Amino acid sequence: MAAPRCPFPSLLLALLALSAPALLRVRADGGEDARKTYIFRVDHRAKPSVFPTHAHWYASAAFASSPDAAPLEPLHVYGTVFHGFSASVPASRAAELRRHPAVLAAFEDRARPLHTTRSPQFMGLRARLGLWSLADYGSDVIVGVLDTGVWPERRSLSDRNLPPVPARWRGGCDAGPGFPASSCNKKLVGARFFSQGHAAHYGASAVASNGSVEFMSPRDADGHGTHTATTAAGSVAYEASMEGYASGVAKGVAPKARVAAYKVCWKGAGCMDSDILAGFDRAVADGVDVISVSIGGGSGVTAPFYLDPIAIGAYGAVSRGVFVATSAGNEGPTSMSVTNVAPWLATVGAGTIDRNFPAEIVLGDGRRLSGVSLYSGKPLTNSSLPLYYPGRTGGLSASLCMENSIDPSLVKGKIVVCDRGSSPRVAKGMVVKEAGGAGMVLTNGEANGEGLVGDAHVLPACAVGEKEGDALKAYAANASNPTATISFRGTVVGVKPAPVVASFSARGPNGLVPEILKPDFIAPGVNILAAWTGATGPTGLEADTRRTEFNILSGTSMACPHASGAAALLRSAHPGWSPAAIRSALMTTAVVTDNRGGPVGDEAEPGRAATPFDYGAGHITLGKALDPGLVYDAGEEDYVAFMCSIGYEPNAIEVVTHKPVSCPAAAASGSDLNYPSISVVLRGGNQSRTVTRTATNVGAQASATYTARVQMAAGSGVSVSVKPERLVFSPGARKQSFAVTVAAAPSGPPAAAPVHGYLAWSDGGGGHEVRSPVVVTWLQPM
């Protein structure tokens, strides 16, 4: 079979660099025997019967790569979603182990970044009605969260009025400093931590080497994990707010679901692949129903699935019936920036909700500029203060308000204009404050456009978009005596339009396998209120001494747990549904119109309608997902056939599946995976392609007839036909297959102009419309 193909020429060299032999290279500055951590995938069936466990085998002389080699000291031993171990060894030893007959693959450990009230209602949830009511708010479902841990004392993790923990739960609480086993309860049913990969990479004493507070326990020093866990499944907490902003009743999407926290990420250090994989392994063994992973790679190249521990761990979970949601990444609006693209994952982008935190800048010439802010301290006392832009004379570093870059004598008592980029937004405010500035305006550049998120600044400050920022800097440069003031307007709800795709939300197309449209959908991810750690202030800065029970954050990290909570509710309402069926229900009922009735827009380009490359199938809406009518189901056989179709060799596929596989001589197209979206790639002179799908009737009426409707962009030169055009279901025929043929005019549009549309199946009076995005892309053969 051919080697795995690279769908985009620009990715070829990078994918080659991620091949298994390349992952065994040593760093240029580390020497040939530099110790690094590697993850080894082992054929678990090869264990000699003399060893009681695989851990004994891996640590024995019998597994050593040579008679003279010392026995291994595994950091983690994996046995549920993945079979093998991780170990810190010299590169030469790793190369020897790679040749061991039982070792199927080896890849270097690497660090990954985190993708960092009202939102449940915005997704269509209503108290005592619909999905919340039918699913009992998710009380029988356990959501595992792989993140930075949890702060167990928060009200959002209270177990008040919860029934007993499901008897099938096998998890527990890992005690540690400041985290006794009694920290768990009927809400927080499990808490574990995984530090071996982190310690091997950064050093055993690195947990607090950056000067920040950290805990060698499941306790959350960062805040990210507490926020994501309670976004997905936080208990009801009254009188919640972030220092007065977004006040009201805080609750997770599945407020009665149980939480199991797996601390695989460490403050200031990210998340090591070996620890992430250990978290997956333990979570599935413990018995979670849903796994939420707001972690991923950076923008650009995505590793092949057999070299991606998140894809591998998630496959093991999904094959055991566990739904896995992942964040799409925060590298938008750059094209092809989406990460976590395996087809067994739910990949979640971010959208806005109908709530905002406006601020206003009034210039000395009377103009008013709009921005956003979560500043909650004392307001500016003067009606007008001098305005200063350090980038005018101080160079790039000063324009970005980097540490030690601005002259205190030039900014004291002034409102300072800082450009966004290169350092955290809130850190710029601290630089200005420490230099004696009275306030700050943070201005977007071209990379961020008009996309704005609120921050709990340490001084009076707000953010503005690119256009307002350009106007502000022009005024500061040209006025003889530029002045300004900032006023803060609190919380505003009912904002229109909403949702809008967040400017930072990572975009398609899928750079690894363009036949699978990613992201799958978007969910609320801008200015989300949820519980927060007690170890750090709302900015996360060491110098921020404030403490708050709740915080407001933005990112696809915040969107992901919305999908996880939604999946928990659907699992509770439909316990027999597979992870693929749950994802299908969320995708085919997603909406592509905003609260004005117009198309969902793109925050990065106001006025432009977003496309499936931006939002996938659309914005999830849970009122409809409870009863989607039809679902597109898929299981292990489908995913194996898919990997065969994209050119993976059987031994590479086995790294993912943990089972021997064989590929047919003539594999189907990747577009034929029974996915709820349809992405067709036309190559070279091929101007026509037919793909197949199978729909399963999960509606209340076993006898139903659905009729197809297709709409493609006008003037696109692309036609889409469906055969048959009617699907007739009955008690004895709950599955029906159909073929979709995409044809283009011989000339076709250029490769840079994908065509978008949709296919919808409707049962008329039954009230179901099962909608799938259709994307057609032209690529030149490699």
Coordinates of N, CA and C in Angstrom, one line a residue, residues 74 82 117 235 267 340 342 562 646 652 685 746-747:
P74 N 10.2 2.8 33.7 CA 9.1 3.5 33.0 C 8.5 4.6 33.9
F82 N -4.2 2.6 25.4 CA -2.9 2.5 24.7 C -2.1 1.4 25.4
T117 N -23.8 31.4 33.1 CA -24.0 31.6 33.3 C -25.1 31.7 32.4
S235 N -22.1 22.8 39.3 CA -23.4 22.8 40.0 C -23.9 24.3 40.0
K267 N 1.1 24.5 35.7 CA 1.1 26.0 35.5 C 2.4 26.5 34.9
N340 N -6.3 19.0 16.4 CA -7.2 17.9 16.9 C -8.2 17.5 15.8
A342 N -8.6 14.3 14.2 CA -9.0 12.9 14.0 C -10.5 12.8 13.9
H562 N -18.3 23.2 26.8 CA -19.7 23.3 26.4 C -20.2 22.1 25.6
I646 N -6.7 6.6 3.5 CA -5.8 7.7 3.3 C -4.4 7.3 3.3
A652 N 1.0 0.9 11.0 CA 0.8 2.2 11.5 C -0.6 2.3 12.1
G685 N -7.7 16.7 -13.1 CA -8.8 16.8 -14.1 C -10.0 16.2 -13.6
P746 N -16.3 21.6 -16.5 CA -14.9 21.3 -16.9 C -13.9 22.3 -16.5
S747 N -14.2 23.6 -16.6 CA -13.3 24.6 -16.3 C -13.1 24.7 -14.8

